């Protein structure tokens, strides 16, 4: 899908909207989810304008790997990695995606059910 840079995560990247930032580097930004679904819930987003995981191309492979590395590294720094954490990417409206800038959810601090709803 076409990337629309008026979405809220693009605005957070441009620092137009405040966020509780946990990590930033040349490829990604991580910040606390505004409506946490677990005691720890943060999002890791690429700086590149990718609307959905399905829109990532071969040129994005390194960025996709970096997002997962950052997710685990931040979880470790927050002290939640040992007990377990869940990583989720909702791709498309039917899967629950509401913000069309690719993001990795990281949830921790409670028991997780399977299968997810
Ligand atoms: P999804 O439904 O997978 O697209 O996830 C979007 C997530 O973004 C939800 O968990 C929202 O709570 C979160 N969210 C929306 N607006 C903001 C914001 N301004 N700051 C932080 N998280 C947000």
PDB file of C-alpha atoms in Angstrom, residues 17 56 74:
ATOM      1  CA  UNK A  17       3.898  14.216  18.661  1.00  0.00           C
ATOM      2  CA  UNK A  56       8.822  -4.334   2.977  1.00  0.00           C
ATOM      3  CA  UNK A  74      15.353  -3.188  24.863  1.00  0.00           C
TER       4      UNK A  74
END
